[in-house]
């Protein structure tokens, strides 16, 4: 790590663990601390079965015979078809958040999860950085709806050897993310499991009509509030153990994103459609266009520094910009930038369906990607 820095705190990035890349970076013995308050008991370790032959409550062993494994979004669509619509929902399932009828103001509610080995490695950064980042990812869904965050609930799955000090550090980062957007951590749940996992339910209210993915019109400009590909390049550096000093902005883009709540509130009543960029620009634009019944042409502006840095580690800069997600900025369709500072125009909405200029760049899919 000599001459390499991940971000402002040189202690915040540890070398990746070669033997167990998804396990934590803390060396030496850990103590199991008792947590204040009531804790739900987990399943006794001896009662759990692992491997392809394990059985559920009923039926044959999981993995017996042919098993269909759809993509993430195919599974979501299948689940949505089985859920009954309700008059209680102003905006139903399928958007960044559901919007419930409120008295007097509608409420947006969304759920997001971050799982060790899937979304992050403990070696990437201290637990407060990882906790904050995971909470920002959840709060970003409220930003995309033009909601003002009110409350966050945290359900945590902790490894057996997770110490009290580690929990306090993790939740300190979560509380910071909530505080930054004017929300509070209002409750949650603790349980025990194999890997660290964080699930957040976030609640926000609306003073105006919610932003949704539907409503983009032919001729609208397409704008983003975070530079495409910067967080994706940061992740590539992290997977390699860090980067040189001039890579710090890209490492921070992945490790220290922010929920673009102020931008979302500004877009209310101005933008025709909006979504947060979590799965990649091309894929999330596809979601927006399908919901709006339109197409689009992508026209990314030049980014010479990203291209230079990508070439240094053998990455395709265009793929990073189109496919790389987890930036948690907003992508919106509007006649103009709507006065959003530093908004970047990336394309134009068109009447003809399909995304032109994206090539074959799919975004992130939980059920297709390898573990981190």
CSV table of C-alpha atoms in Angstrom, one decimal:
chain,number,residue,atom,x,y,z
A,1,UNK,CA,0.0,0.0,0.0
A,2,UNK,CA,3.0,2.3,-0.1
A,3,UNK,CA,2.2,5.4,-2.0
A,4,UNK,CA,-1.4,4.4,-2.4
A,5,UNK,CA,-4.4,6.1,-0.7
A,6,UNK,CA,-8.0,5.2,-0.9
A,7,UNK,CA,-9.5,8.4,0.6
A,8,UNK,CA,-8.9,11.1,3.1
A,9,UNK,CA,-8.4,8.7,6.1
A,10,UNK,CA,-5.5,6.5,5.3
A,11,UNK,CA,-6.7,4.0,7.9
A,12,UNK,CA,-10.0,3.6,6.2
A,13,UNK,CA,-9.0,1.1,3.5
A,14,UNK,CA,-7.3,-2.1,4.4
A,15,UNK,CA,-5.6,-4.6,2.0
A,16,UNK,CA,-8.2,-7.1,0.7
A,17,UNK,CA,-8.0,-10.5,2.4
A,18,UNK,CA,-6.8,-13.1,0.0
A,19,UNK,CA,-8.0,-16.2,1.7
A,20,UNK,CA,-11.5,-14.9,2.7
A,21,UNK,CA,-12.3,-11.8,0.6
A,22,UNK,CA,-15.8,-11.4,2.1
A,23,UNK,CA,-14.7,-11.5,5.8
A,24,UNK,CA,-13.8,-8.6,7.9
A,25,UNK,CA,-10.3,-7.2,8.2
A,26,UNK,CA,-10.0,-7.1,12.0
A,27,UNK,CA,-7.1,-9.2,13.2
A,28,UNK,CA,-6.8,-10.8,16.6
A,29,UNK,CA,-9.5,-11.9,19.0
A,30,UNK,CA,-12.8,-10.3,19.2
A,31,UNK,CA,-15.1,-10.3,22.1
A,32,UNK,CA,-18.8,-11.0,21.9
A,33,UNK,CA,-20.6,-8.2,23.6
A,34,UNK,CA,-24.1,-8.2,24.9
A,35,UNK,CA,-26.3,-5.6,23.3
A,36,UNK,CA,-28.6,-3.3,25.2
A,37,UNK,CA,-32.3,-4.0,25.0
A,38,UNK,CA,-34.1,-7.1,23.8
A,39,UNK,CA,-32.4,-9.2,21.1
A,40,UNK,CA,-34.2,-11.7,19.0
A,41,UNK,CA,-32.6,-15.1,19.2
A,42,UNK,CA,-31.2,-16.7,16.0
A,43,UNK,CA,-31.5,-20.3,14.9
A,44,UNK,CA,-29.2,-22.5,16.8
A,45,UNK,CA,-26.1,-23.2,14.8
A,46,UNK,CA,-26.5,-27.0,15.1
A,47,UNK,CA,-29.9,-26.9,13.6
A,48,UNK,CA,-29.0,-25.2,10.3
A,49,UNK,CA,-28.3,-27.3,7.2
A,50,UNK,CA,-26.1,-26.0,4.3
A,51,UNK,CA,-25.5,-27.1,0.8
A,52,UNK,CA,-27.6,-28.1,-2.2
A,53,UNK,CA,-29.4,-30.9,-0.4
A,54,UNK,CA,-31.0,-28.8,2.4
A,55,UNK,CA,-34.7,-29.1,2.8
A,56,UNK,CA,-37.3,-26.4,3.3
A,57,UNK,CA,-40.3,-26.8,5.5
A,58,UNK,CA,-41.9,-29.0,2.8
A,59,UNK,CA,-41.1,-30.5,-0.5
A,60,UNK,CA,-38.0,-32.1,-2.1
A,61,UNK,CA,-34.4,-30.9,-1.3
A,62,UNK,CA,-33.6,-27.5,-2.7
A,63,UNK,CA,-31.6,-27.9,-5.9
A,64,UNK,CA,-33.2,-31.3,-6.8
A,65,UNK,CA,-34.0,-31.5,-10.5
A,66,UNK,CA,-34.2,-28.5,-12.8
A,67,UNK,CA,-34.3,-25.2,-11.0
A,68,UNK,CA,-35.3,-22.0,-12.8
A,69,UNK,CA,-33.2,-19.0,-11.9
A,70,UNK,CA,-34.6,-15.8,-13.5
A,71,UNK,CA,-32.8,-12.4,-13.5
A,72,UNK,CA,-33.4,-10.0,-10.6
A,73,UNK,CA,-35.8,-7.9,-12.6
A,74,UNK,CA,-37.7,-10.9,-14.0
A,75,UNK,CA,-38.2,-12.0,-10.4
A,76,UNK,CA,-39.4,-8.6,-9.3
A,77,UNK,CA,-41.9,-8.5,-12.2
A,78,UNK,CA,-43.2,-11.9,-11.3
A,79,UNK,CA,-43.7,-10.9,-7.7
A,80,UNK,CA,-45.5,-7.7,-8.7
A,81,UNK,CA,-48.0,-9.6,-10.9
A,82,UNK,CA,-49.0,-11.6,-7.7
A,83,UNK,CA,-49.6,-8.5,-5.5
A,84,UNK,CA,-53.0,-7.0,-5.6
A,85,UNK,CA,-53.4,-3.3,-6.2
A,86,UNK,CA,-54.7,-1.1,-3.4
A,87,UNK,CA,-56.5,2.2,-3.2
A,88,UNK,CA,-54.2,3.0,-0.3
A,89,UNK,CA,-51.3,3.4,-2.7
A,90,UNK,CA,-50.9,6.6,-4.8
A,91,UNK,CA,-47.9,5.2,-6.5
A,92,UNK,CA,-47.9,1.3,-6.4
A,93,UNK,CA,-45.0,-1.2,-6.4
A,94,UNK,CA,-42.6,-0.9,-9.3
A,95,UNK,CA,-41.1,2.6,-8.7
A,96,UNK,CA,-38.2,3.7,-6.5
A,97,UNK,CA,-40.7,3.8,-3.5
A,98,UNK,CA,-44.3,3.2,-2.9
A,99,UNK,CA,-46.4,6.3,-2.1
A,100,UNK,CA,-49.2,5.8,0.5
A,101,UNK,CA,-52.1,8.2,0.9
A,102,UNK,CA,-51.4,10.2,4.0
A,103,UNK,CA,-53.3,12.7,6.1
A,104,UNK,CA,-52.6,15.4,5.1
A,105,UNK,CA,-49.4,14.5,3.2
A,106,UNK,CA,-48.6,11.3,1.2
A,107,UNK,CA,-45.8,9.1,2.4
A,108,UNK,CA,-43.1,7.4,0.4
A,109,UNK,CA,-41.7,4.1,1.9
A,110,UNK,CA,-38.9,2.0,0.5
A,111,UNK,CA,-36.7,-0.9,1.6
A,112,UNK,CA,-33.1,-1.6,0.6
A,113,UNK,CA,-30.5,-4.1,1.8
A,114,UNK,CA,-26.7,-4.4,1.8
A,115,UNK,CA,-25.1,-7.8,2.3
A,116,UNK,CA,-21.4,-8.5,3.0
A,117,UNK,CA,-19.9,-10.3,0.1
A,118,UNK,CA,-22.6,-9.1,-2.3
A,119,UNK,CA,-22.6,-5.3,-1.9
A,120,UNK,CA,-19.4,-4.7,0.0
A,121,UNK,CA,-16.4,-6.2,1.6
A,122,UNK,CA,-15.4,-5.4,5.2
A,123,UNK,CA,-11.9,-4.8,4.0
A,124,UNK,CA,-13.0,-1.8,1.8
A,125,UNK,CA,-13.4,0.7,4.7
A,126,UNK,CA,-14.2,1.2,8.4
A,127,UNK,CA,-17.7,0.1,9.5
A,128,UNK,CA,-18.9,3.7,9.9
A,129,UNK,CA,-18.2,4.4,6.2
A,130,UNK,CA,-19.9,1.2,5.2
A,131,UNK,CA,-22.9,1.8,7.4
A,132,UNK,CA,-23.3,5.3,6.1
A,133,UNK,CA,-23.0,4.2,2.5
A,134,UNK,CA,-25.6,1.4,2.9
A,135,UNK,CA,-28.1,3.9,4.5
A,136,UNK,CA,-27.5,6.4,1.7
A,137,UNK,CA,-28.4,3.8,-0.9
A,138,UNK,CA,-31.8,3.4,0.8
A,139,UNK,CA,-32.4,7.1,1.2
A,140,UNK,CA,-31.6,7.7,-2.4
A,141,UNK,CA,-34.9,6.0,-3.3
A,142,UNK,CA,-36.7,8.7,-1.5
A,143,UNK,CA,-34.7,11.4,-3.3
A,144,UNK,CA,-35.8,9.9,-6.6
A,145,UNK,CA,-39.4,10.3,-5.6
A,146,UNK,CA,-39.0,13.9,-4.5
A,147,UNK,CA,-39.8,13.0,-0.9
A,148,UNK,CA,-38.3,14.6,2.2
A,149,UNK,CA,-36.9,11.9,4.4
A,150,UNK,CA,-38.4,11.5,7.8
A,151,UNK,CA,-37.4,8.2,9.4
A,152,UNK,CA,-35.1,5.2,8.9
A,153,UNK,CA,-35.5,1.8,10.4
A,154,UNK,CA,-32.5,-0.6,10.5
A,155,UNK,CA,-32.7,-4.4,10.6
A,156,UNK,CA,-29.2,-5.8,11.1
A,157,UNK,CA,-27.9,-9.3,10.9
A,158,UNK,CA,-24.6,-9.6,12.8
A,159,UNK,CA,-22.0,-12.3,12.7
A,160,UNK,CA,-21.5,-14.2,16.0
A,161,UNK,CA,-18.1,-12.4,16.7
A,162,UNK,CA,-19.4,-8.9,16.0
A,163,UNK,CA,-18.3,-6.8,19.0
A,164,UNK,CA,-20.2,-4.0,20.7
A,165,UNK,CA,-17.7,-1.4,19.5
A,166,UNK,CA,-18.2,-2.6,15.9
A,167,UNK,CA,-21.9,-2.2,16.2
A,168,UNK,CA,-21.6,1.3,17.6
A,169,UNK,CA,-19.3,2.3,14.8
A,170,UNK,CA,-21.6,0.8,12.1
A,171,UNK,CA,-24.7,2.5,13.5
A,172,UNK,CA,-22.8,5.8,13.9
A,173,UNK,CA,-22.4,5.8,10.1
A,174,UNK,CA,-26.1,5.0,9.6
A,175,UNK,CA,-27.1,7.8,12.0
A,176,UNK,CA,-24.9,10.2,10.1
A,177,UNK,CA,-26.5,9.4,6.8
A,178,UNK,CA,-30.0,10.0,8.3
A,179,UNK,CA,-28.9,13.2,9.9
A,180,UNK,CA,-27.5,14.6,6.7
A,181,UNK,CA,-30.9,14.6,5.1
A,182,UNK,CA,-32.9,15.6,8.2
A,183,UNK,CA,-34.2,12.1,9.1
A,184,UNK,CA,-33.9,10.1,12.3
A,185,UNK,CA,-33.1,6.5,13.1
A,186,UNK,CA,-36.5,5.5,14.5
A,187,UNK,CA,-36.0,1.8,15.3
A,188,UNK,CA,-35.0,-1.6,14.0
A,189,UNK,CA,-34.1,-5.1,14.8
A,190,UNK,CA,-31.0,-7.2,15.6
A,191,UNK,CA,-30.4,-10.9,14.8
A,192,UNK,CA,-27.5,-13.2,14.3
A,193,UNK,CA,-26.3,-14.7,11.0
A,194,UNK,CA,-23.3,-15.8,9.0
A,195,UNK,CA,-22.4,-12.5,7.3
A,196,UNK,CA,-23.0,-8.9,8.1
A,197,UNK,CA,-26.3,-7.6,6.5
A,198,UNK,CA,-28.1,-4.4,6.8
A,199,UNK,CA,-31.7,-3.8,5.7
A,200,UNK,CA,-33.2,-0.3,5.9
A,201,UNK,CA,-36.8,0.8,5.6
A,202,UNK,CA,-37.0,4.6,4.9
A,203,UNK,CA,-40.0,6.9,5.1
A,204,UNK,CA,-40.5,10.3,3.6
A,205,UNK,CA,-43.3,12.7,3.0
A,206,UNK,CA,-44.4,14.8,0.1
A,207,UNK,CA,-45.5,18.4,-0.1
A,208,UNK,CA,-46.1,18.2,-3.8
A,209,UNK,CA,-46.9,15.5,-6.4
A,210,UNK,CA,-44.4,12.6,-6.2
A,211,UNK,CA,-41.8,12.1,-8.9
A,212,UNK,CA,-42.1,8.8,-10.7
A,213,UNK,CA,-40.4,6.9,-13.5
A,214,UNK,CA,-43.4,7.5,-15.8
A,215,UNK,CA,-44.1,10.8,-17.6
A,216,UNK,CA,-41.0,11.4,-19.7
A,217,UNK,CA,-41.9,13.0,-23.0
A,218,UNK,CA,-40.3,13.0,-26.5
A,219,UNK,CA,-37.9,15.9,-26.7
A,220,UNK,CA,-37.1,16.0,-23.0
A,221,UNK,CA,-33.4,16.2,-22.1
A,222,UNK,CA,-31.9,13.4,-19.9
A,223,UNK,CA,-29.8,14.7,-17.0
A,224,UNK,CA,-27.8,13.1,-14.2
A,225,UNK,CA,-26.8,14.6,-10.9
A,226,UNK,CA,-23.6,12.4,-10.4
A,227,UNK,CA,-20.9,11.8,-13.1
A,228,UNK,CA,-21.5,8.4,-14.8
A,229,UNK,CA,-18.9,5.8,-14.1
A,230,UNK,CA,-17.0,7.5,-11.3
A,231,UNK,CA,-18.3,5.2,-8.6
A,232,UNK,CA,-17.9,2.2,-10.8
A,233,UNK,CA,-14.2,3.1,-11.3
A,234,UNK,CA,-13.8,3.6,-7.6
A,235,UNK,CA,-15.1,0.1,-7.0
A,236,UNK,CA,-12.6,-1.3,-9.5
A,237,UNK,CA,-9.8,0.3,-7.6
A,238,UNK,CA,-11.2,-1.0,-4.3
A,239,UNK,CA,-11.3,-4.5,-5.7
A,240,UNK,CA,-7.6,-4.1,-6.5
A,241,UNK,CA,-6.8,-3.0,-3.0
A,242,UNK,CA,-6.9,0.8,-3.4
A,243,UNK,CA,-5.5,3.4,-5.8
A,244,UNK,CA,-3.0,6.2,-6.2
A,245,UNK,CA,-3.6,9.6,-4.7
A,246,UNK,CA,-5.2,11.0,-7.9
A,247,UNK,CA,-7.8,8.2,-7.7
A,248,UNK,CA,-9.2,9.5,-4.5
A,249,UNK,CA,-12.3,11.2,-6.0
A,250,UNK,CA,-13.3,7.9,-7.6
A,251,UNK,CA,-12.8,6.0,-4.4
A,252,UNK,CA,-14.9,8.6,-2.6
A,253,UNK,CA,-17.6,8.4,-5.2
A,254,UNK,CA,-18.1,4.7,-4.2
A,255,UNK,CA,-17.3,4.9,-0.5
A,256,UNK,CA,-18.9,8.2,0.3
A,257,UNK,CA,-21.9,8.9,-2.0
A,258,UNK,CA,-24.7,11.1,-0.8
A,259,UNK,CA,-28.5,10.9,-1.2
A,260,UNK,CA,-29.4,13.7,-3.6
A,261,UNK,CA,-32.5,14.8,-1.6
A,262,UNK,CA,-32.1,18.5,-2.3
A,263,UNK,CA,-32.0,17.8,-6.0
A,264,UNK,CA,-35.0,15.6,-5.9
A,265,UNK,CA,-37.0,18.2,-4.0
A,266,UNK,CA,-36.1,20.8,-6.6
A,267,UNK,CA,-37.3,18.6,-9.4
A,268,UNK,CA,-40.8,18.3,-8.0
A,269,UNK,CA,-43.2,19.9,-10.4
A,270,UNK,CA,-40.4,20.5,-12.9
A,271,UNK,CA,-39.1,17.1,-14.1
A,272,UNK,CA,-41.4,14.8,-16.0
A,273,UNK,CA,-39.7,11.5,-14.7
A,274,UNK,CA,-37.0,10.5,-12.3
A,275,UNK,CA,-35.1,7.4,-11.1
A,276,UNK,CA,-31.9,6.9,-9.0
A,277,UNK,CA,-28.9,5.4,-10.7
A,278,UNK,CA,-28.2,2.3,-8.7
A,279,UNK,CA,-28.0,-0.4,-11.3
A,280,UNK,CA,-26.2,1.5,-14.1
A,281,UNK,CA,-27.1,4.4,-16.4
A,282,UNK,CA,-28.2,2.2,-19.3
A,283,UNK,CA,-30.3,-0.2,-17.2
A,284,UNK,CA,-32.0,2.5,-15.1
A,285,UNK,CA,-32.7,4.6,-18.2
A,286,UNK,CA,-34.4,1.5,-19.6
A,287,UNK,CA,-36.6,1.3,-16.5
A,288,UNK,CA,-37.6,5.0,-16.9
A,289,UNK,CA,-38.3,4.6,-20.6
A,290,UNK,CA,-40.4,1.5,-20.2
A,291,UNK,CA,-42.4,3.1,-17.5
A,292,UNK,CA,-42.9,6.2,-19.7
A,293,UNK,CA,-43.6,4.4,-22.9
A,294,UNK,CA,-40.8,6.2,-24.8
A,295,UNK,CA,-37.2,5.6,-26.0
A,296,UNK,CA,-34.0,7.5,-25.8
A,297,UNK,CA,-30.6,8.3,-27.3
A,298,UNK,CA,-27.6,8.5,-25.0
A,299,UNK,CA,-25.0,11.1,-25.8
A,300,UNK,CA,-22.4,11.0,-23.0
A,301,UNK,CA,-20.1,14.0,-22.8
A,302,UNK,CA,-16.3,13.4,-22.8
A,303,UNK,CA,-14.6,12.6,-19.5
A,304,UNK,CA,-10.9,12.5,-20.3
A,305,UNK,CA,-9.7,11.9,-16.7
A,306,UNK,CA,-12.0,8.9,-16.2
A,307,UNK,CA,-10.7,7.5,-19.5
A,308,UNK,CA,-7.1,7.9,-18.5
A,309,UNK,CA,-7.7,6.3,-15.1
A,310,UNK,CA,-9.7,3.4,-16.6
A,311,UNK,CA,-6.9,2.7,-19.1
A,312,UNK,CA,-4.4,2.5,-16.3
A,313,UNK,CA,-6.2,-0.5,-14.7
A,314,UNK,CA,-7.4,-2.0,-18.0
A,315,UNK,CA,-11.0,-1.1,-17.8
A,316,UNK,CA,-13.3,0.0,-20.6
A,317,UNK,CA,-14.4,3.6,-19.7
A,318,UNK,CA,-17.6,3.4,-21.8
A,319,UNK,CA,-18.7,0.2,-20.0
A,320,UNK,CA,-18.0,1.8,-16.6
A,321,UNK,CA,-20.1,4.8,-17.5
A,322,UNK,CA,-23.0,2.8,-19.0
A,323,UNK,CA,-23.0,-0.3,-16.9
A,324,UNK,CA,-21.5,0.9,-13.6
A,325,UNK,CA,-24.1,1.7,-10.9
A,326,UNK,CA,-24.1,2.6,-7.2
A,327,UNK,CA,-23.6,6.2,-7.9
A,328,UNK,CA,-26.9,7.1,-6.3
A,329,UNK,CA,-27.3,10.3,-8.2
A,330,UNK,CA,-30.6,11.0,-10.0
A,331,UNK,CA,-31.4,10.5,-13.7
A,332,UNK,CA,-34.3,12.7,-14.8
A,333,UNK,CA,-36.2,13.7,-17.9
A,334,UNK,CA,-37.1,17.4,-18.2
A,335,UNK,CA,-37.2,20.2,-20.8
A,336,UNK,CA,-34.1,21.6,-19.2
A,337,UNK,CA,-31.8,21.1,-16.2
A,338,UNK,CA,-34.4,22.6,-13.9
A,339,UNK,CA,-31.8,24.7,-12.2
A,340,UNK,CA,-30.0,21.7,-10.6
A,341,UNK,CA,-26.4,22.7,-10.0
A,342,UNK,CA,-23.8,20.5,-11.8
A,343,UNK,CA,-26.4,18.5,-13.7
A,344,UNK,CA,-24.9,16.7,-16.7
A,345,UNK,CA,-26.9,16.2,-19.9
A,346,UNK,CA,-26.5,12.6,-21.1
A,347,UNK,CA,-29.1,12.2,-23.8
A,348,UNK,CA,-32.6,12.9,-25.2
A,349,UNK,CA,-36.0,11.2,-24.9
A,350,UNK,CA,-37.5,10.0,-28.1
A,351,UNK,CA,-40.9,8.7,-29.1
A,352,UNK,CA,-39.5,5.5,-30.7
A,353,UNK,CA,-39.0,2.7,-28.1
A,354,UNK,CA,-35.5,1.4,-27.4
A,355,UNK,CA,-32.2,2.9,-26.0
A,356,UNK,CA,-29.8,4.0,-28.7
A,357,UNK,CA,-26.1,4.6,-27.9
A,358,UNK,CA,-26.0,2.1,-25.1
A,359,UNK,CA,-24.6,-0.9,-27.0
A,360,UNK,CA,-25.0,-4.1,-25.1
A,361,UNK,CA,-24.3,-2.8,-21.6
A,362,UNK,CA,-26.5,-4.4,-19.1
A,363,UNK,CA,-26.6,-3.1,-15.5
A,364,UNK,CA,-26.2,-4.8,-12.2
A,365,UNK,CA,-28.2,-8.0,-11.6
A,366,UNK,CA,-28.1,-9.6,-8.1
A,367,UNK,CA,-28.7,-13.0,-9.7
A,368,UNK,CA,-26.1,-12.8,-12.4
A,369,UNK,CA,-23.2,-11.0,-10.8
A,370,UNK,CA,-20.4,-12.8,-9.0
A,371,UNK,CA,-20.0,-12.1,-5.2
A,372,UNK,CA,-17.6,-9.3,-4.2
